Amino acid sequence: MLPYSTVAEAEAALGRGLTGAETVWFRYSSGMSDFVLYCHNVLFLFLFTVVPLSLALVEVRWPSLIRRYKLQPKVQLTPSAVFRCFTDVMRILLFTIAPLQLASYPIIKLIGIRTGLALPSAWEILSQLVVYVLIEDFSHYWIHRFLHVKWMYENIHRVHHEYTAPIGFVASYAHPVDAMFLGLPSFLGPVLVPCHTVTFWLWNILRRFEGNDVHTGYDFPMSFTKLIPFYGGAEFHDYHHYVGGQSRSNFAPMFTYCDYIYGTDKGYKYQKKHLSKMREQWRSGNGPNGEINHVYYESNKLE
């Protein structure tokens, strides 16, 4: 909780006037405990689980509107399957992920995630988020590979792969041990490089957005994420889900450089190359009619 009762007291302590952002932060957070501010992350968790329902609704009610963008167009989830998945995910959030987040609050205090003034600069926030992304991507990649070891996959990670054609909120559909293991990389960055609560919020929002995005099951050409260099996106991760337990490809959560460096994108690249040839055949009139994306997945299951 901020140790000031008025803006004037805050300005006197800082020796300068508050910026506009700092004034907003003061008025919003001055009456809240640090624990309540930390609990906002749980609210973000549930919010970004509800958001994908809009796309799921379109897929169930008006599938023809977006079918051409669906990565596995032959898979059509029923309303009951979508509802069951959503309720399962909400139960996992309520009884596993949210309690784990709340239980981590003492660690947050210990490592020095701060809530007070002054607020970090835009450059500080951006640089810390970049560090968090790099740490999370690298550590998530190796933990994810470990979860595809035969025993780990069959007893733990298999739950997350029950939906071979994922939808947004499948990002949180996992065995409790899986949720704990793959939650650690997101936590590691702030532990190593402590930040302000505002930065911590933004980091959690970024991770929730990314998790939803790569699990949508759709490759929308107008998505702004296509402008981000080395970003894997839904197509990259959807291939990993389709192959499932056989997968030795596409382990990275956000960017593709780890899979490239360690050679775990070969099966995916082969499929991309095969798809490109099929497109050329169809355009020249020498290939069969059919769904391109369907052929992309059904032609071969490699690595």
mmCIF file of C-alpha atoms in Angstrom:
data_model
loop_
_atom_site.group_PDB
_atom_site.id
_atom_site.type_symbol
_atom_site.label_atom_id
_atom_site.label_comp_id
_atom_site.label_asym_id
_atom_site.label_seq_id
_atom_site.Cartn_x
_atom_site.Cartn_y
_atom_site.Cartn_z
ATOM 1 C CA MET A 1 0.000 0.000 0.000
ATOM 2 C CA LEU A 2 1.263 3.476 -0.812
ATOM 3 C CA PRO A 3 2.602 5.291 2.269
ATOM 4 C CA TYR A 4 0.990 8.563 1.227
ATOM 5 C CA SER A 5 -2.530 9.760 1.940
ATOM 6 C CA THR A 6 -2.562 12.632 -0.552
ATOM 7 C CA VAL A 7 -0.978 13.576 -3.858
ATOM 8 C CA ALA A 8 0.786 16.452 -2.096
ATOM 9 C CA GLU A 9 2.469 14.020 0.302
ATOM 10 C CA ALA A 10 3.584 11.839 -2.598
ATOM 11 C CA GLU A 11 5.008 14.820 -4.462
ATOM 12 C CA ALA A 12 6.820 16.011 -1.345
ATOM 13 C CA ALA A 13 8.385 12.573 -0.850
ATOM 14 C CA LEU A 14 9.496 12.382 -4.491
ATOM 15 C CA GLY A 15 10.669 15.988 -4.575
ATOM 16 C CA ARG A 16 8.772 16.643 -7.806
ATOM 17 C CA GLY A 17 5.291 16.689 -9.248
ATOM 18 C CA LEU A 18 3.601 13.437 -10.240
ATOM 19 C CA THR A 19 3.300 12.585 -13.902
ATOM 20 C CA GLY A 20 -0.131 11.946 -15.352
ATOM 21 C CA ALA A 21 0.395 8.191 -15.175
ATOM 22 C CA GLU A 22 1.620 8.421 -11.580
ATOM 23 C CA THR A 23 -1.416 10.472 -10.587
ATOM 24 C CA VAL A 24 -3.714 7.827 -12.073
ATOM 25 C CA TRP A 25 -1.774 5.083 -10.299
ATOM 26 C CA PHE A 26 -1.950 6.960 -6.983
ATOM 27 C CA ARG A 27 -5.699 7.488 -7.191
ATOM 28 C CA TYR A 28 -6.297 3.865 -8.195
ATOM 29 C CA SER A 29 -3.950 2.058 -5.833
ATOM 30 C CA SER A 30 -3.622 4.255 -2.750
ATOM 31 C CA GLY A 31 -6.429 2.461 -0.888
ATOM 32 C CA MET A 32 -5.386 -1.060 -1.910
ATOM 33 C CA SER A 33 -3.016 -3.431 -0.149
ATOM 34 C CA ASP A 34 -0.128 -4.952 -2.084
ATOM 35 C CA PHE A 35 -1.899 -8.312 -1.935
ATOM 36 C CA VAL A 36 -5.054 -6.908 -3.564
ATOM 37 C CA LEU A 37 -2.941 -5.353 -6.309
ATOM 38 C CA TYR A 38 -1.241 -8.709 -6.853
ATOM 39 C CA CYS A 39 -4.633 -10.440 -7.064
ATOM 40 C CA HIS A 40 -5.331 -8.458 -10.235
ATOM 41 C CA ASN A 41 -3.254 -11.104 -11.998
ATOM 42 C CA VAL A 42 -5.887 -13.699 -11.117
ATOM 43 C CA LEU A 43 -8.553 -11.434 -12.624
ATOM 44 C CA PHE A 44 -6.496 -11.210 -15.834
ATOM 45 C CA LEU A 45 -6.285 -14.997 -15.828
ATOM 46 C CA PHE A 46 -10.076 -15.416 -15.821
ATOM 47 C CA LEU A 47 -10.648 -12.501 -18.211
ATOM 48 C CA PHE A 48 -8.383 -13.964 -20.874
ATOM 49 C CA THR A 49 -10.093 -17.316 -20.449
ATOM 50 C CA VAL A 50 -13.495 -15.778 -21.193
ATOM 51 C CA VAL A 51 -12.333 -13.728 -24.204
ATOM 52 C CA PRO A 52 -11.847 -16.771 -26.547
ATOM 53 C CA LEU A 53 -15.516 -17.671 -26.072
ATOM 54 C CA SER A 54 -16.423 -15.143 -28.781
ATOM 55 C CA LEU A 55 -14.389 -17.010 -31.404
ATOM 56 C CA ALA A 56 -15.710 -20.353 -30.158
ATOM 57 C CA LEU A 57 -19.264 -19.022 -30.527
ATOM 58 C CA VAL A 58 -18.623 -18.008 -34.142
ATOM 59 C CA GLU A 59 -17.097 -21.428 -34.860
ATOM 60 C CA VAL A 60 -20.136 -23.214 -33.436
ATOM 61 C CA ARG A 61 -22.913 -20.970 -34.785
ATOM 62 C CA TRP A 62 -21.481 -19.568 -38.030
ATOM 63 C CA PRO A 63 -18.516 -21.796 -38.972
ATOM 64 C CA SER A 64 -18.629 -20.870 -42.659
ATOM 65 C CA LEU A 65 -17.571 -17.295 -41.821
ATOM 66 C CA ILE A 66 -14.113 -18.348 -40.661
ATOM 67 C CA ARG A 67 -13.634 -21.902 -41.948
ATOM 68 C CA ARG A 68 -11.129 -20.842 -44.607
ATOM 69 C CA TYR A 69 -8.817 -19.624 -41.834
ATOM 70 C CA LYS A 70 -9.147 -22.768 -39.702
ATOM 71 C CA LEU A 71 -5.934 -24.770 -39.525
ATOM 72 C CA GLN A 72 -7.765 -28.090 -39.186
ATOM 73 C CA PRO A 73 -10.984 -27.439 -41.114
ATOM 74 C CA LYS A 74 -12.189 -31.047 -40.946
ATOM 75 C CA VAL A 75 -12.475 -30.802 -37.156
ATOM 76 C CA GLN A 76 -15.723 -29.199 -36.034
ATOM 77 C CA LEU A 77 -16.353 -29.003 -32.290
ATOM 78 C CA THR A 78 -19.925 -29.393 -31.090
ATOM 79 C CA PRO A 79 -21.463 -26.861 -28.682
ATOM 80 C CA SER A 80 -21.398 -29.477 -25.924
ATOM 81 C CA ALA A 81 -17.681 -30.132 -26.511
ATOM 82 C CA VAL A 82 -16.901 -26.425 -26.349
ATOM 83 C CA PHE A 83 -18.938 -26.026 -23.166
ATOM 84 C CA ARG A 84 -17.285 -29.045 -21.564
ATOM 85 C CA CYS A 85 -13.831 -27.739 -22.427
ATOM 86 C CA PHE A 86 -14.648 -24.297 -21.026
ATOM 87 C CA THR A 87 -16.052 -25.653 -17.766
ATOM 88 C CA ASP A 88 -13.052 -27.977 -17.383
ATOM 89 C CA VAL A 89 -10.698 -25.035 -17.890
ATOM 90 C CA MET A 90 -12.582 -22.890 -15.362
ATOM 91 C CA ARG A 91 -12.320 -25.712 -12.833
ATOM 92 C CA ILE A 92 -8.571 -25.985 -13.472
ATOM 93 C CA LEU A 93 -8.212 -22.235 -13.007
ATOM 94 C CA LEU A 94 -10.237 -22.186 -9.796
ATOM 95 C CA PHE A 95 -8.624 -25.160 -8.111
ATOM 96 C CA THR A 96 -5.101 -25.235 -9.541
ATOM 97 C CA ILE A 97 -3.728 -22.202 -11.353
ATOM 98 C CA ALA A 98 -5.345 -19.429 -9.294
ATOM 99 C CA PRO A 99 -4.338 -21.001 -5.940
ATOM 100 C CA LEU A 100 -0.779 -21.432 -7.232
ATOM 101 C CA GLN A 101 -0.668 -17.774 -8.201
ATOM 102 C CA LEU A 102 -2.028 -16.633 -4.837
ATOM 103 C CA ALA A 103 0.388 -18.921 -2.975
ATOM 104 C CA SER A 104 3.290 -17.263 -4.811
ATOM 105 C CA TYR A 105 2.551 -13.858 -3.243
ATOM 106 C CA PRO A 106 5.181 -14.232 -0.452
ATOM 107 C CA ILE A 107 7.804 -14.849 -3.142
ATOM 108 C CA ILE A 108 6.649 -11.703 -4.943
ATOM 109 C CA LYS A 109 7.219 -9.710 -1.774
ATOM 110 C CA LEU A 110 10.537 -11.417 -1.120
ATOM 111 C CA ILE A 111 12.040 -10.676 -4.539
ATOM 112 C CA GLY A 112 10.947 -7.024 -4.423
ATOM 113 C CA ILE A 113 8.083 -6.538 -6.888
ATOM 114 C CA ARG A 114 7.204 -2.986 -5.877
ATOM 115 C CA THR A 115 3.897 -1.109 -5.929
ATOM 116 C CA GLY A 116 4.895 2.419 -4.990
ATOM 117 C CA LEU A 117 6.041 5.576 -6.689
ATOM 118 C CA ALA A 118 7.822 6.462 -8.866
ATOM 119 C CA LEU A 119 6.482 4.483 -11.793
ATOM 120 C CA PRO A 120 9.002 2.914 -14.187
ATOM 121 C CA SER A 121 9.699 4.665 -17.468
ATOM 122 C CA ALA A 122 8.384 3.277 -20.734
ATOM 123 C CA TRP A 123 11.952 2.233 -21.632
ATOM 124 C CA GLU A 124 12.383 0.356 -18.347
ATOM 125 C CA ILE A 125 9.082 -1.469 -18.839
ATOM 126 C CA LEU A 126 9.918 -2.392 -22.439
ATOM 127 C CA SER A 127 13.439 -3.587 -21.649
ATOM 128 C CA GLN A 128 12.230 -5.748 -18.757
ATOM 129 C CA LEU A 129 9.483 -7.291 -20.885
ATOM 130 C CA VAL A 130 12.061 -8.167 -23.553
ATOM 131 C CA VAL A 131 14.218 -9.874 -20.908
ATOM 132 C CA TYR A 132 11.181 -11.758 -19.580
ATOM 133 C CA VAL A 133 10.258 -12.956 -23.068
ATOM 134 C CA LEU A 134 13.772 -14.271 -23.731
ATOM 135 C CA ILE A 135 13.971 -16.048 -20.362
ATOM 136 C CA GLU A 136 10.468 -17.471 -20.675
ATOM 137 C CA ASP A 137 10.923 -18.652 -24.253
ATOM 138 C CA PHE A 138 14.185 -20.472 -23.555
ATOM 139 C CA SER A 139 13.160 -22.120 -20.261
ATOM 140 C CA HIS A 140 9.650 -22.990 -21.514
ATOM 141 C CA TYR A 141 11.175 -24.651 -24.575
ATOM 142 C CA TRP A 142 13.262 -27.072 -22.487
ATOM 143 C CA ILE A 143 10.587 -27.810 -19.912
ATOM 144 C CA HIS A 144 8.125 -28.464 -22.735
ATOM 145 C CA ARG A 145 10.577 -30.862 -24.395
ATOM 146 C CA PHE A 146 10.979 -32.628 -21.060
ATOM 147 C CA LEU A 147 7.197 -33.014 -20.822
ATOM 148 C CA HIS A 148 7.290 -34.905 -24.132
ATOM 149 C CA VAL A 149 9.529 -37.612 -22.688
ATOM 150 C CA LYS A 150 7.428 -40.770 -22.875
ATOM 151 C CA TRP A 151 6.562 -41.133 -19.155
ATOM 152 C CA MET A 152 5.977 -37.408 -18.628
ATOM 153 C CA TYR A 153 3.759 -37.184 -21.695
ATOM 154 C CA GLU A 154 1.649 -40.251 -20.940
ATOM 155 C CA ASN A 155 1.115 -39.390 -17.281
ATOM 156 C CA ILE A 156 1.037 -35.580 -17.278
ATOM 157 C CA HIS A 157 1.302 -33.622 -20.528
ATOM 158 C CA ARG A 158 -1.140 -35.835 -22.434
ATOM 159 C CA VAL A 159 -4.044 -33.984 -20.777
ATOM 160 C CA HIS A 160 -3.124 -30.736 -22.556
ATOM 161 C CA HIS A 161 -3.009 -32.589 -25.874
ATOM 162 C CA GLU A 162 -6.492 -34.076 -25.577
ATOM 163 C CA TYR A 163 -7.620 -31.311 -27.933
ATOM 164 C CA THR A 164 -5.614 -32.008 -31.073
ATOM 165 C CA ALA A 165 -7.386 -29.089 -32.759
ATOM 166 C CA PRO A 166 -7.162 -26.464 -29.993
ATOM 167 C CA ILE A 167 -9.371 -23.478 -29.245
ATOM 168 C CA GLY A 168 -8.289 -20.392 -27.296
ATOM 169 C CA PHE A 169 -8.995 -21.398 -23.719
ATOM 170 C CA VAL A 170 -7.255 -24.769 -24.208
ATOM 171 C CA ALA A 171 -4.105 -22.801 -23.282
ATOM 172 C CA SER A 172 -5.003 -23.406 -19.608
ATOM 173 C CA TYR A 173 -6.297 -26.953 -20.053
ATOM 174 C CA ALA A 174 -3.640 -29.057 -18.357
ATOM 175 C CA HIS A 175 -2.738 -31.488 -15.604
ATOM 176 C CA PRO A 176 -1.993 -29.630 -12.316
ATOM 177 C CA VAL A 177 1.663 -30.700 -12.444
ATOM 178 C CA ASP A 178 1.844 -29.538 -16.066
ATOM 179 C CA ALA A 179 0.359 -26.165 -15.106
ATOM 180 C CA MET A 180 2.956 -25.773 -12.362
ATOM 181 C CA PHE A 181 5.909 -26.799 -14.557
ATOM 182 C CA LEU A 182 5.004 -24.562 -17.493
ATOM 183 C CA GLY A 183 4.040 -21.705 -15.174
ATOM 184 C CA LEU A 184 7.568 -21.510 -13.774
ATOM 185 C CA PRO A 185 9.175 -19.945 -16.894
ATOM 186 C CA SER A 186 6.746 -17.010 -16.780
ATOM 187 C CA PHE A 187 7.666 -16.455 -13.140
ATOM 188 C CA LEU A 188 11.409 -16.817 -13.625
ATOM 189 C CA GLY A 189 11.953 -13.489 -15.415
ATOM 190 C CA PRO A 190 10.441 -11.306 -12.668
ATOM 191 C CA VAL A 191 12.346 -13.335 -10.054
ATOM 192 C CA LEU A 192 15.674 -12.644 -11.755
ATOM 193 C CA VAL A 193 14.832 -9.061 -12.768
ATOM 194 C CA PRO A 194 12.308 -7.617 -10.279
ATOM 195 C CA CYS A 195 9.956 -4.962 -11.574
ATOM 196 C CA HIS A 196 7.063 -2.717 -10.672
ATOM 197 C CA THR A 197 3.588 -4.213 -10.286
ATOM 198 C CA VAL A 198 2.479 -2.367 -13.438
ATOM 199 C CA THR A 199 5.183 -4.171 -15.442
ATOM 200 C CA PHE A 200 4.226 -7.447 -13.782
ATOM 201 C CA TRP A 201 0.606 -6.892 -14.825
ATOM 202 C CA LEU A 202 1.631 -6.159 -18.402
ATOM 203 C CA TRP A 203 3.795 -9.288 -18.460
ATOM 204 C CA ASN A 204 0.910 -11.466 -17.275
ATOM 205 C CA ILE A 205 -1.442 -9.889 -19.816
ATOM 206 C CA LEU A 206 1.107 -10.459 -22.593
ATOM 207 C CA ARG A 207 1.498 -14.121 -21.641
ATOM 208 C CA ARG A 208 -2.272 -14.682 -21.489
ATOM 209 C CA PHE A 209 -2.711 -13.050 -24.890
ATOM 210 C CA GLU A 210 0.069 -15.162 -26.397
ATOM 211 C CA GLY A 211 -1.334 -18.364 -24.899
ATOM 212 C CA ASN A 212 -4.765 -17.646 -26.346
ATOM 213 C CA ASP A 213 -3.371 -16.603 -29.710
ATOM 214 C CA VAL A 214 -1.312 -19.728 -30.395
ATOM 215 C CA HIS A 215 -4.217 -21.966 -29.345
ATOM 216 C CA THR A 216 -6.939 -20.329 -31.445
ATOM 217 C CA GLY A 217 -6.728 -22.963 -34.173
ATOM 218 C CA TYR A 218 -7.007 -20.211 -36.798
ATOM 219 C CA ASP A 219 -4.444 -18.494 -38.997
ATOM 220 C CA PHE A 220 -5.919 -15.071 -39.649
ATOM 221 C CA PRO A 221 -3.895 -13.249 -42.346
ATOM 222 C CA MET A 222 -4.779 -9.822 -40.940
ATOM 223 C CA SER A 223 -3.361 -10.532 -37.479
ATOM 224 C CA PHE A 224 -0.837 -7.917 -36.319
ATOM 225 C CA THR A 225 1.290 -10.723 -34.845
ATOM 226 C CA LYS A 226 2.395 -11.587 -38.387
ATOM 227 C CA LEU A 227 4.426 -8.380 -38.287
ATOM 228 C CA ILE A 228 6.478 -9.633 -35.306
ATOM 229 C CA PRO A 229 9.762 -11.256 -36.442
ATOM 230 C CA PHE A 230 10.179 -14.936 -35.487
ATOM 231 C CA TYR A 231 6.750 -15.101 -33.831
ATOM 232 C CA GLY A 232 5.394 -18.636 -34.228
ATOM 233 C CA GLY A 233 1.692 -17.976 -33.846
ATOM 234 C CA ALA A 234 -1.249 -20.333 -34.167
ATOM 235 C CA GLU A 235 -0.003 -22.202 -37.236
ATOM 236 C CA PHE A 236 3.315 -23.070 -35.581
ATOM 237 C CA HIS A 237 1.754 -24.350 -32.348
ATOM 238 C CA ASP A 238 -1.272 -25.973 -33.966
ATOM 239 C CA TYR A 239 1.051 -28.366 -35.772
ATOM 240 C CA HIS A 240 2.501 -29.383 -32.406
ATOM 241 C CA HIS A 241 -0.976 -30.142 -31.056
ATOM 242 C CA TYR A 242 -2.022 -32.111 -34.110
ATOM 243 C CA VAL A 243 0.973 -34.432 -33.955
ATOM 244 C CA GLY A 244 0.492 -34.820 -30.193
ATOM 245 C CA GLY A 245 2.466 -37.505 -28.412
ATOM 246 C CA GLN A 246 4.548 -38.141 -31.530
ATOM 247 C CA SER A 247 5.607 -34.505 -31.667
ATOM 248 C CA ARG A 248 9.293 -33.672 -31.655
ATOM 249 C CA SER A 249 8.670 -30.250 -33.123
ATOM 250 C CA ASN A 250 7.607 -26.725 -32.213
ATOM 251 C CA PHE A 251 8.137 -26.665 -28.463
ATOM 252 C CA ALA A 252 8.717 -22.919 -28.088
ATOM 253 C CA PRO A 253 5.738 -20.904 -26.803
ATOM 254 C CA MET A 254 6.225 -17.580 -28.562
ATOM 255 C CA PHE A 255 9.178 -17.298 -30.923
ATOM 256 C CA THR A 256 10.711 -19.906 -33.208
ATOM 257 C CA TYR A 257 14.441 -19.386 -32.657
ATOM 258 C CA CYS A 258 14.886 -22.169 -30.070
ATOM 259 C CA ASP A 259 13.279 -24.743 -32.352
ATOM 260 C CA TYR A 260 15.485 -23.495 -35.181
ATOM 261 C CA ILE A 261 18.700 -23.554 -33.132
ATOM 262 C CA TYR A 262 18.084 -27.030 -31.713
ATOM 263 C CA GLY A 263 16.659 -28.508 -34.908
ATOM 264 C CA THR A 264 13.178 -29.298 -33.600
ATOM 265 C CA ASP A 265 11.301 -27.598 -36.417
ATOM 266 C CA LYS A 266 12.235 -30.006 -39.216
ATOM 267 C CA GLY A 267 8.910 -31.842 -39.406
ATOM 268 C CA TYR A 268 7.038 -28.548 -39.465
ATOM 269 C CA LYS A 269 9.305 -27.146 -42.175
ATOM 270 C CA TYR A 270 8.801 -30.266 -44.267
ATOM 271 C CA GLN A 271 5.048 -29.823 -44.028
ATOM 272 C CA LYS A 272 5.312 -26.164 -45.000
ATOM 273 C CA LYS A 273 7.405 -27.069 -48.025
ATOM 274 C CA HIS A 274 4.965 -29.830 -49.000
ATOM 275 C CA LEU A 275 2.036 -27.452 -48.677
ATOM 276 C CA SER A 276 3.735 -24.901 -50.893
ATOM 277 C CA LYS A 277 4.161 -27.511 -53.631
ATOM 278 C CA MET A 278 0.517 -28.553 -53.324
ATOM 279 C CA ARG A 279 -0.587 -24.942 -53.701
ATOM 280 C CA GLU A 280 1.455 -24.588 -56.868
ATOM 281 C CA GLN A 281 -0.150 -27.733 -58.286
ATOM 282 C CA TRP A 282 -3.659 -26.483 -57.484
ATOM 283 C CA ARG A 283 -2.967 -23.080 -59.010
ATOM 284 C CA SER A 284 -1.676 -24.713 -62.189
ATOM 285 C CA GLY A 285 -4.697 -27.028 -62.324
ATOM 286 C CA ASN A 286 -2.610 -30.170 -61.897
ATOM 287 C CA GLY A 287 -3.656 -31.015 -58.355
ATOM 288 C CA PRO A 288 -6.825 -32.415 -56.777
ATOM 289 C CA ASN A 289 -9.500 -30.269 -55.247
ATOM 290 C CA GLY A 290 -9.719 -30.089 -51.480
ATOM 291 C CA GLU A 291 -8.855 -28.223 -48.377
ATOM 292 C CA ILE A 292 -5.241 -27.038 -48.483
ATOM 293 C CA ASN A 293 -4.861 -26.858 -44.752
ATOM 294 C CA HIS A 294 -6.351 -30.320 -44.376
ATOM 295 C CA VAL A 295 -3.693 -31.707 -46.695
ATOM 296 C CA TYR A 296 -1.104 -29.789 -44.690
ATOM 297 C CA TYR A 297 -1.858 -31.892 -41.655
ATOM 298 C CA GLU A 298 -2.935 -35.159 -43.204
ATOM 299 C CA SER A 299 -0.137 -35.621 -45.733
ATOM 300 C CA ASN A 300 2.518 -36.696 -43.267
ATOM 301 C CA LYS A 301 2.995 -36.880 -39.520
ATOM 302 C CA LEU A 302 6.688 -36.216 -39.071
ATOM 303 C CA GLU A 303 8.546 -35.432 -35.875
#
